[in-house]
PDB file of C-alpha atoms and ligand atoms in Angstrom:
ATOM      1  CA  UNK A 111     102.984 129.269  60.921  1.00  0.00           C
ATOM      2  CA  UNK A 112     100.922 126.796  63.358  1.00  0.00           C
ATOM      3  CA  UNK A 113      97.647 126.997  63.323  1.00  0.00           C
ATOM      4  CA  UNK A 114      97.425 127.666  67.050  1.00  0.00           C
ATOM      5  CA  UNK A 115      94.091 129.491  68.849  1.00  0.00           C
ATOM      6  CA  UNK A 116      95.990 131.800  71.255  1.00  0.00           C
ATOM      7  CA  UNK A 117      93.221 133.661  73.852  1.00  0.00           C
ATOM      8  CA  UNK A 118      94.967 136.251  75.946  1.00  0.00           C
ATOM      9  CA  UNK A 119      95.813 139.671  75.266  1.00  0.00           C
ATOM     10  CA  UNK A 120      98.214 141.677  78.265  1.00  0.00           C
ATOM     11  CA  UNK A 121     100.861 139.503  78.039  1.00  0.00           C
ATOM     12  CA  UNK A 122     102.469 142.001  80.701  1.00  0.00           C
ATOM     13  CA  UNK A 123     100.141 140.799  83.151  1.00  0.00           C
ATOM     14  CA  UNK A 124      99.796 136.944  82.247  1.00  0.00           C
ATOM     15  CA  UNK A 125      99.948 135.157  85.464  1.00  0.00           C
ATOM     16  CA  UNK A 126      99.386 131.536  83.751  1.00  0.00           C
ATOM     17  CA  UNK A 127     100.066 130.442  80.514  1.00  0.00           C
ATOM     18  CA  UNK A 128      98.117 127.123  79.316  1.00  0.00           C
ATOM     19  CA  UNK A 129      99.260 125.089  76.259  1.00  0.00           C
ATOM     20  CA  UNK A 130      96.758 122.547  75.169  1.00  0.00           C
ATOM     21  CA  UNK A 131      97.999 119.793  72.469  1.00  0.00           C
ATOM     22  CA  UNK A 132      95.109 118.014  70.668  1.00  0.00           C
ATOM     23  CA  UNK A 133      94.104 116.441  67.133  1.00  0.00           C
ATOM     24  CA  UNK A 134      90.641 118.324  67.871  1.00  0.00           C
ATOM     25  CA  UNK A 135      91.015 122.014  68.620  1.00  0.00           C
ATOM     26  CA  UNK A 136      87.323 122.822  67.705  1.00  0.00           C
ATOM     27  CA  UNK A 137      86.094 120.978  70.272  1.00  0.00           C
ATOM     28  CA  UNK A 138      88.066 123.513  72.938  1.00  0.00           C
ATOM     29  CA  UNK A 139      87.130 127.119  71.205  1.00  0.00           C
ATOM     30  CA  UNK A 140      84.046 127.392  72.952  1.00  0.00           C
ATOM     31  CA  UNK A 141      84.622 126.613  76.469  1.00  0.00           C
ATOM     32  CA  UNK A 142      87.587 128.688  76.596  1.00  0.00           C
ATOM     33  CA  UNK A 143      85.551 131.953  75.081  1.00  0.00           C
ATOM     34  CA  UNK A 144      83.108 131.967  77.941  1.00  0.00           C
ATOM     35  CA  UNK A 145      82.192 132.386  81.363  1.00  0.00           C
ATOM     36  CA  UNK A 146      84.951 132.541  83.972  1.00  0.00           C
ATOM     37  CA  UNK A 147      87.843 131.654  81.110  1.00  0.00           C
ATOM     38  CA  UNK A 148      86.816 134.417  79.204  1.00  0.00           C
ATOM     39  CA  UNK A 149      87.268 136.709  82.568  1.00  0.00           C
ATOM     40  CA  UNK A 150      90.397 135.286  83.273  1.00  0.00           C
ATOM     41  CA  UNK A 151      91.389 136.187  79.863  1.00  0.00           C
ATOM     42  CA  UNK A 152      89.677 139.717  79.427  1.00  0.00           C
ATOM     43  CA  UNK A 153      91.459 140.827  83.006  1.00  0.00           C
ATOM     44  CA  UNK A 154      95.311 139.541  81.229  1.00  0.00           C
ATOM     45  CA  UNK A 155      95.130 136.585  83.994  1.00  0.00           C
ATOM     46  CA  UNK A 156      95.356 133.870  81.800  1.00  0.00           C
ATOM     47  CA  UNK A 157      96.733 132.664  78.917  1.00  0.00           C
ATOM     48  CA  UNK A 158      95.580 129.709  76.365  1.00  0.00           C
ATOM     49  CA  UNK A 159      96.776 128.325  73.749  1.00  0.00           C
ATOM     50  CA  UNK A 160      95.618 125.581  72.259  1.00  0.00           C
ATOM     51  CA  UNK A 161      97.378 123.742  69.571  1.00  0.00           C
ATOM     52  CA  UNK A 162      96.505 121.238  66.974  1.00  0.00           C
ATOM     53  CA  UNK A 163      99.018 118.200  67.269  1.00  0.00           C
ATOM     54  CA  UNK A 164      98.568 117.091  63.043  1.00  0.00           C
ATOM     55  CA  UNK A 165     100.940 120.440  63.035  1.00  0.00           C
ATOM     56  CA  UNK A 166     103.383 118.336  63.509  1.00  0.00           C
ATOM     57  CA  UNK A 167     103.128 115.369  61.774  1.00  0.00           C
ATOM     58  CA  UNK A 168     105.735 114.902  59.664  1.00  0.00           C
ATOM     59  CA  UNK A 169     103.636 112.784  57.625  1.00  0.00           C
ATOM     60  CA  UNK A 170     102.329 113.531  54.282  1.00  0.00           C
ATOM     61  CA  UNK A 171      98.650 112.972  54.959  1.00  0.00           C
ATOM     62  CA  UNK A 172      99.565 114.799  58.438  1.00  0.00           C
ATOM     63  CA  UNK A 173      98.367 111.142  60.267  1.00  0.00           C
ATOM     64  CA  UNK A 174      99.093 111.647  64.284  1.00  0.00           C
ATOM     65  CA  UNK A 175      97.990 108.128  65.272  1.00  0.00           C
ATOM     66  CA  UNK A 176      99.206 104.418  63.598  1.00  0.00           C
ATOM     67  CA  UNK A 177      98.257 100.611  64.663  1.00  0.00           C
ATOM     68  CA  UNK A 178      99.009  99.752  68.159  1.00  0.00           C
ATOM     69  CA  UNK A 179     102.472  97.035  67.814  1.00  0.00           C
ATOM     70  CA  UNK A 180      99.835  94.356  69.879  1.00  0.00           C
ATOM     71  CA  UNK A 181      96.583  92.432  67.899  1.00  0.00           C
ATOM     72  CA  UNK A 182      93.266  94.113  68.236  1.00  0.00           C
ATOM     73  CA  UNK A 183      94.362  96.713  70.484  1.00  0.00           C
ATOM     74  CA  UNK A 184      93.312 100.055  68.338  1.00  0.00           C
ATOM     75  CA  UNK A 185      95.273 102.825  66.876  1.00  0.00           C
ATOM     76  CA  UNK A 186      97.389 105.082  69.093  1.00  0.00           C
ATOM     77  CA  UNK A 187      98.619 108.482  69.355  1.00  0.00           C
ATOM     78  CA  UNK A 188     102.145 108.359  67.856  1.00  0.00           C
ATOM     79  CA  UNK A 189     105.208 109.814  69.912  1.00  0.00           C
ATOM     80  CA  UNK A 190     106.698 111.994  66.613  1.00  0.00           C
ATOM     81  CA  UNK A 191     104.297 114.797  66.607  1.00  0.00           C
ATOM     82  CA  UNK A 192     103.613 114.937  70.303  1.00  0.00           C
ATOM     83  CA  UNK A 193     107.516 114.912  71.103  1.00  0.00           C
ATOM     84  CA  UNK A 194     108.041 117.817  68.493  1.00  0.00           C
ATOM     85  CA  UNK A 195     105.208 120.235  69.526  1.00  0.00           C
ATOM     86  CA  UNK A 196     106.177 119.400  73.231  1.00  0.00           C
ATOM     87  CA  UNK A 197     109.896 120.314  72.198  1.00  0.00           C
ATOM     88  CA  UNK A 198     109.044 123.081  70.496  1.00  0.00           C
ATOM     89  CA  UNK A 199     106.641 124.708  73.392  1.00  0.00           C
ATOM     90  CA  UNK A 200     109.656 124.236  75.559  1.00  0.00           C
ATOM     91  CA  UNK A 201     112.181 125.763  73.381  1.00  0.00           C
ATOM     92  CA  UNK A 202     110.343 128.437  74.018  1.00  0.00           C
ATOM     93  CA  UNK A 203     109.720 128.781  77.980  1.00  0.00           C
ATOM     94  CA  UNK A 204     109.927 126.900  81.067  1.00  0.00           C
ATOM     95  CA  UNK A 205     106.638 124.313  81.838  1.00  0.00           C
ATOM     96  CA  UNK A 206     105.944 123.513  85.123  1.00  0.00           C
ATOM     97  CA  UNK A 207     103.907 120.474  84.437  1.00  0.00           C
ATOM     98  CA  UNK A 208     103.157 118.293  81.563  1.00  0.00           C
ATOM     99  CA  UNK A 209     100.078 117.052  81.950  1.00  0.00           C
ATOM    100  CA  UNK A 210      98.501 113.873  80.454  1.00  0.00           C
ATOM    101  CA  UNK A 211      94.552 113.626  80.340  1.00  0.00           C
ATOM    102  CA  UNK A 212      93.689 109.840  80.578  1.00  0.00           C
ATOM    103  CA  UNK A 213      90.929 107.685  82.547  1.00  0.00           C
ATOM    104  CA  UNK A 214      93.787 105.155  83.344  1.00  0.00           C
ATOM    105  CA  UNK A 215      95.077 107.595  86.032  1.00  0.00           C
ATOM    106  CA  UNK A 216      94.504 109.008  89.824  1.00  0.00           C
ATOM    107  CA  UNK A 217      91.640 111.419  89.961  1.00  0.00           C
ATOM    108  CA  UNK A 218      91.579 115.104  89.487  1.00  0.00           C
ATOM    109  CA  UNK A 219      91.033 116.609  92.929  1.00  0.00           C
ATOM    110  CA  UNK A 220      90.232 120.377  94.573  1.00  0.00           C
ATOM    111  CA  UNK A 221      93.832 119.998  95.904  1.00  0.00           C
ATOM    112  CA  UNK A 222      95.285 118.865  92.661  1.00  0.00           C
ATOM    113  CA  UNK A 223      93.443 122.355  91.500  1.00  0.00           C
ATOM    114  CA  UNK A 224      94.684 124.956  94.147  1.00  0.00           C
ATOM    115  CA  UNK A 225      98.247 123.793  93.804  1.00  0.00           C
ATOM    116  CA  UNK A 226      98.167 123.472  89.774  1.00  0.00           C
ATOM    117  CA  UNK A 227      96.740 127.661  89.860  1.00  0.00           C
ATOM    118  CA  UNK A 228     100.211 128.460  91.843  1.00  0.00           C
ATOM    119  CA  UNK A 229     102.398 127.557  88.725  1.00  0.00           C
ATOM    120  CA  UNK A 230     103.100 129.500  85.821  1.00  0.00           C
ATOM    121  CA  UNK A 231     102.943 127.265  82.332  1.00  0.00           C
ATOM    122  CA  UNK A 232     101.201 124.364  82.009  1.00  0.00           C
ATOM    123  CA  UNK A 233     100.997 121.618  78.906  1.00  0.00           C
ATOM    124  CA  UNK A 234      97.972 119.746  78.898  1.00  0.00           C
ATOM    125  CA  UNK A 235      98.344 116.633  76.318  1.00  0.00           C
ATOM    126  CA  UNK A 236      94.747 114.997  75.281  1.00  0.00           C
ATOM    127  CA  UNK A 237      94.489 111.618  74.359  1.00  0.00           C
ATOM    128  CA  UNK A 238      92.472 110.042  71.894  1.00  0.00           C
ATOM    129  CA  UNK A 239      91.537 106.613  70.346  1.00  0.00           C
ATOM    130  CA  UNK A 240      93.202 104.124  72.145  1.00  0.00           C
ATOM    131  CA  UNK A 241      95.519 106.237  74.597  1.00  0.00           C
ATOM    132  CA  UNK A 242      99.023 107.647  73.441  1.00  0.00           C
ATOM    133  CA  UNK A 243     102.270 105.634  72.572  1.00  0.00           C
ATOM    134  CA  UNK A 244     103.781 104.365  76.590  1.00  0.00           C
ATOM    135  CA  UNK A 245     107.183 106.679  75.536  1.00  0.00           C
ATOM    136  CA  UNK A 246     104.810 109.524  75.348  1.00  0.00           C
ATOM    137  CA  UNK A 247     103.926 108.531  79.127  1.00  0.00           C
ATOM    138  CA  UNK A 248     107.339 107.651  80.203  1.00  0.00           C
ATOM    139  CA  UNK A 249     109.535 110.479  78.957  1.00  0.00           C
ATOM    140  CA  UNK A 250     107.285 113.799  78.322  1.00  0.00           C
ATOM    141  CA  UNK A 251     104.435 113.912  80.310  1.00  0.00           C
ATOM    142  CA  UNK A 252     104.952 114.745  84.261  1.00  0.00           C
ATOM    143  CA  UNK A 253     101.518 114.084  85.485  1.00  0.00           C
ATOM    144  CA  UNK A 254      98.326 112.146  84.671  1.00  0.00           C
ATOM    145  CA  UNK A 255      95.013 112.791  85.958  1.00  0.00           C
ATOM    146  CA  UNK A 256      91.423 111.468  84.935  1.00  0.00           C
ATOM    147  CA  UNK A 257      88.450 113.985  86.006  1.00  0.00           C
ATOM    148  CA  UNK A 258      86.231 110.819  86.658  1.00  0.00           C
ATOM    149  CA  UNK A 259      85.824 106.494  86.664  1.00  0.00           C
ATOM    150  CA  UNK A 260      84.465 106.627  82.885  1.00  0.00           C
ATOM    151  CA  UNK A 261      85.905 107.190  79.299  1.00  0.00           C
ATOM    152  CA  UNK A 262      85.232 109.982  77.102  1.00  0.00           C
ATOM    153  CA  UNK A 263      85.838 110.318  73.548  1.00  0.00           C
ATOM    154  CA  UNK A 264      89.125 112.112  74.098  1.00  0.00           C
ATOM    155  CA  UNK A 265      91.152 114.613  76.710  1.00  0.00           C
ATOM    156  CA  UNK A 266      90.098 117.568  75.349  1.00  0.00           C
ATOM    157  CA  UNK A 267      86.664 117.959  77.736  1.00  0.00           C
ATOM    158  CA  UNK A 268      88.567 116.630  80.545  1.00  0.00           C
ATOM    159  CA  UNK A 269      91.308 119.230  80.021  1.00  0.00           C
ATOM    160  CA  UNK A 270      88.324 122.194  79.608  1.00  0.00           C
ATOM    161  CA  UNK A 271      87.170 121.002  83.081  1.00  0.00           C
ATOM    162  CA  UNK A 272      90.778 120.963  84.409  1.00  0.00           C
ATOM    163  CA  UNK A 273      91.755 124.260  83.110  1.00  0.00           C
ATOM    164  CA  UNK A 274      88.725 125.897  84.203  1.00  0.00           C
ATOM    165  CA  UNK A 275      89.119 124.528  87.813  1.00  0.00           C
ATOM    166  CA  UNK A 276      92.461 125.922  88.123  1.00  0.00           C
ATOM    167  CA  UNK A 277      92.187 129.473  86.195  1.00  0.00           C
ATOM    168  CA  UNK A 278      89.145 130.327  88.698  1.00  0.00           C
ATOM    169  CA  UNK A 279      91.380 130.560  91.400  1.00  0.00           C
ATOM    170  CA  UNK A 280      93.853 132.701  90.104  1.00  0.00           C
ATOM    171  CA  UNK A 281      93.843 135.732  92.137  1.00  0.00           C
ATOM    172  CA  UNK A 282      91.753 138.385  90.476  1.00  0.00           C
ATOM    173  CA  UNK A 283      89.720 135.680  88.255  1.00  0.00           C
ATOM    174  CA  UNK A 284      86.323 135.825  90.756  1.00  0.00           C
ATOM    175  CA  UNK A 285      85.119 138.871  92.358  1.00  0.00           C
ATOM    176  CA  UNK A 286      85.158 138.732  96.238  1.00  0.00           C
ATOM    177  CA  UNK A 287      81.351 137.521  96.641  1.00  0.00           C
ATOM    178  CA  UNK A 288      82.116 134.250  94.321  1.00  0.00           C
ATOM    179  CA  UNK A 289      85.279 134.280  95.941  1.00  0.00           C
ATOM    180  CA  UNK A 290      86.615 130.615  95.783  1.00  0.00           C
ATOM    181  CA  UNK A 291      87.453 130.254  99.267  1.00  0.00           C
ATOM    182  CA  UNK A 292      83.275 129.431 100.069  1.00  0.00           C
ATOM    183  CA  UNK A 293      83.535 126.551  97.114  1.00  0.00           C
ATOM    184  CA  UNK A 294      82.827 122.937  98.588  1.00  0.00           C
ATOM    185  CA  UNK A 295      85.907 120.495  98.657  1.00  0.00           C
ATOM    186  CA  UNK A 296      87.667 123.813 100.081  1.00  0.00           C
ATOM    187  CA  UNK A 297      86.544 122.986 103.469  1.00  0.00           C
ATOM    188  CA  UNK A 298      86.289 119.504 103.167  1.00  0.00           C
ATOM    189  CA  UNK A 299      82.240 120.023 102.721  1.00  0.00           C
ATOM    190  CA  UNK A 300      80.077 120.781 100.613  1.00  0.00           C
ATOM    191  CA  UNK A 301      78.825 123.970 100.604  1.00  0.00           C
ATOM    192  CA  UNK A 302      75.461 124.876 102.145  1.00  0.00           C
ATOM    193  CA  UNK A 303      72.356 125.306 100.513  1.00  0.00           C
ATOM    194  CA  UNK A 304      71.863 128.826  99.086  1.00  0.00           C
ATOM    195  CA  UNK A 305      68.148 130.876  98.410  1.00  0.00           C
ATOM    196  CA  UNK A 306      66.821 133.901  96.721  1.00  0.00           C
ATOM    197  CA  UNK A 307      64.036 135.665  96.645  1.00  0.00           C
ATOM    198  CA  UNK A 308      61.156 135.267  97.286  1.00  0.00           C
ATOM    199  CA  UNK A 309      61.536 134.349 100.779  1.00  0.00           C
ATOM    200  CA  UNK A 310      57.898 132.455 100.390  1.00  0.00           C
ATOM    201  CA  UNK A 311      57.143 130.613  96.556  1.00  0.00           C
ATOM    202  CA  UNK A 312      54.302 128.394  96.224  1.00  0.00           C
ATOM    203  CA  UNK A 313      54.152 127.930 100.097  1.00  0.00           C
ATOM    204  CA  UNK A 314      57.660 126.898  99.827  1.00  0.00           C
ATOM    205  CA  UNK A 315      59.530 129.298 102.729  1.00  0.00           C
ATOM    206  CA  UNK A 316      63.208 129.906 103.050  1.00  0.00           C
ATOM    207  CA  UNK A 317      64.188 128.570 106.430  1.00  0.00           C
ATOM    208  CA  UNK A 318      63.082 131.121 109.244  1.00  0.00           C
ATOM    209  CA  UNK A 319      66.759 131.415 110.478  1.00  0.00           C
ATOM    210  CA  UNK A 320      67.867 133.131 107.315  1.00  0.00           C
ATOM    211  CA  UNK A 321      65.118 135.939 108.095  1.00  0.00           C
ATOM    212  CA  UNK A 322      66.501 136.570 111.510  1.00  0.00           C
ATOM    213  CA  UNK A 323      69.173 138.861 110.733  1.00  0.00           C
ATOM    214  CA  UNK A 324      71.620 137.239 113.532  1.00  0.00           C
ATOM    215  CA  UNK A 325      74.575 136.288 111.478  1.00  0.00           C
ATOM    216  CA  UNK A 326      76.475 134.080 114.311  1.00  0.00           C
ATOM    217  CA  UNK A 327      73.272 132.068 113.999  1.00  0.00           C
ATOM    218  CA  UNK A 328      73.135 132.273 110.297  1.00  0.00           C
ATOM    219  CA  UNK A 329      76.856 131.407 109.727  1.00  0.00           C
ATOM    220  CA  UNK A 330      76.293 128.006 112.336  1.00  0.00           C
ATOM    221  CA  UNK A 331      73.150 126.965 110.692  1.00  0.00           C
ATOM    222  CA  UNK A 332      75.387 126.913 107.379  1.00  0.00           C
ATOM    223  CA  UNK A 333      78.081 124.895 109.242  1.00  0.00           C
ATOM    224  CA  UNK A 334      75.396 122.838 110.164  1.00  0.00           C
ATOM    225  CA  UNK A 335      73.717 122.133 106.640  1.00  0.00           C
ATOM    226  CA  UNK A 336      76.977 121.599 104.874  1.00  0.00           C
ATOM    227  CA  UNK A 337      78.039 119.008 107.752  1.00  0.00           C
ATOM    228  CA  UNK A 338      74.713 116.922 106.738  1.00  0.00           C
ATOM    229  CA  UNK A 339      74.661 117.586 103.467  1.00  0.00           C
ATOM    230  CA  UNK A 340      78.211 115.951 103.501  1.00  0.00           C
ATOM    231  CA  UNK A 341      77.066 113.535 105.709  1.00  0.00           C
ATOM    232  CA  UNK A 342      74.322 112.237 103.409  1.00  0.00           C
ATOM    233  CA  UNK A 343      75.768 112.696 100.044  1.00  0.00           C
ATOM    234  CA  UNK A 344      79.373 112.559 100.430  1.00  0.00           C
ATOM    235  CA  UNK A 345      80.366 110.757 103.333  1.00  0.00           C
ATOM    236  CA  UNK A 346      83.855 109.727 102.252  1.00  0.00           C
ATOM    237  CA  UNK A 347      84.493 113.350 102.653  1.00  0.00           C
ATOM    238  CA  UNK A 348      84.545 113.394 105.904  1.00  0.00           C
ATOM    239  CA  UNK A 349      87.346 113.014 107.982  1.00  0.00           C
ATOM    240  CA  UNK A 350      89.513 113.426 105.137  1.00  0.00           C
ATOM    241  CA  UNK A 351      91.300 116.236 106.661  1.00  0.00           C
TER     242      UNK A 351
HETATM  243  N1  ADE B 990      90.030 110.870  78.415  1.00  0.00           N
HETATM  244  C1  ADE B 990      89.025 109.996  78.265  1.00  0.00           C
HETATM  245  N2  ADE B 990      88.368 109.797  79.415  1.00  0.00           N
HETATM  246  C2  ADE B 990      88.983 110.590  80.347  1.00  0.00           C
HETATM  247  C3  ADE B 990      88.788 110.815  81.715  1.00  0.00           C
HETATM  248  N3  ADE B 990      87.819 110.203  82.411  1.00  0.00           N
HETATM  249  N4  ADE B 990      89.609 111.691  82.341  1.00  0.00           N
HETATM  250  C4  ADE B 990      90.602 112.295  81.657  1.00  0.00           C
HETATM  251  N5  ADE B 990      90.837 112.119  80.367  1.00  0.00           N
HETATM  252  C5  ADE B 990      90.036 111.274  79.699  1.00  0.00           C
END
């Protein structure tokens, strides 16, 4: 038996299926047993699974990694293990994508995330130490992305953020107010500043126009604010589309 965390009960209803391969499943239990995951998850939208590579090894001390063939270049993730779990995952089902989680490759993007939610199984592979055996790269994996210009420890917190980017727009996943169609990159802006109440704190007001009631005026003051907002903070945003 593999040692695999499975979260997802309806299977009836699974819309996505997610297999994660790692040599550090603990550091994936909690993100995926909260917040919008755990939704996905309750409502029988999603499916994880997330796997512990050393399952694999066919090695007696159940080593996943060995020194890189070049001097003073680190130990990397060996093909064996990788190769079998990936095998086995796809004895089993069709994958859509196999994806590789690395800072050596283009960046994870909103469109990268709406077009990832429209498929049905996903593998997401997480490097560690000093990146994965180039066969891995060549022959298994489909797709690398890097959530950002700077190196983490491993994939694994890259693949929480890519995972939870993608199962939030499943259909179903957010109720109609957080609906994901208002998010920023959706537009190609950022979204608008947002207030509460109090509509006066500390002498600090909301803006009148949010008071008036007039929502054609409300909705182009929003347009407005995300334009500059974009402007300011995010100008490579802009004209994008
Ligand atoms: N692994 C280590 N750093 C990473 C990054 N920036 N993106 C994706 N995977 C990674």
């Amino acid at each position: 038996m593999r040692s695999s965390i499975g979260i997802g009960t309806f299977a009836e209803k699974i819309a996505m299926r997610i297999d994660i391969l790692t040599v550090v499943p603990e550091l994936l239990e909690s993100p995926f047993n909260y917040s919008i995951l755990k939704r996905a998850k309750d409502k029988g939208l999603a499916e994880i699974f997330i796997h512990n590579i050393r399952d694999w090894s066919t090695d007696k001390h159940k080593k996943v990694d060995d020194y890189a063939f070049s001097k003073g270049a680190g130990m990397v993730m060996s093909i064996e293990p990788i190769d079998l779990a990936i095998s086995e995952l796809k004895s089993q089902r069709e994958y859509d994508e196999v994806i590789f989680l690395t800072p050596d490759a283009r960046q994870f993007v909103q469109n990268d995330a709406n077009q990832l939610s429209l498929r049905k199984n996903l593998i997401l592979l997480c490097g560690h130490y000093k990146g994965v055996d180039q066969r891995v790269r060549d022959n298994l994996v489909t797709m690398e992305l890097s959530i950002g210009d700077y190196v983490l420890t491993g994939g694994e917190l890259a693949a929480a953020i890519v995972a939870d980017a993608i199962v939030r727009l499943i259909p179903g996943v957010l109720s109609d107010e957080t609906s994901a169609l208002t998010d920023s990159f959706q537009d190609g802006l950022l979204t608008p500043p947002v207030y509460t109440r109090p509509a006066e704190y500390k002498g600090w007001r909301v803006p009148d126009i949010l008071l008036s009631g007039n929502d054609q005026l409300i909705d182009d003051w929003k347009h407005d604010q995300a334009y500059e907002r974009t402007k300011r903070i995010r100008p490579d945003l802009l004209g994008k589309k």
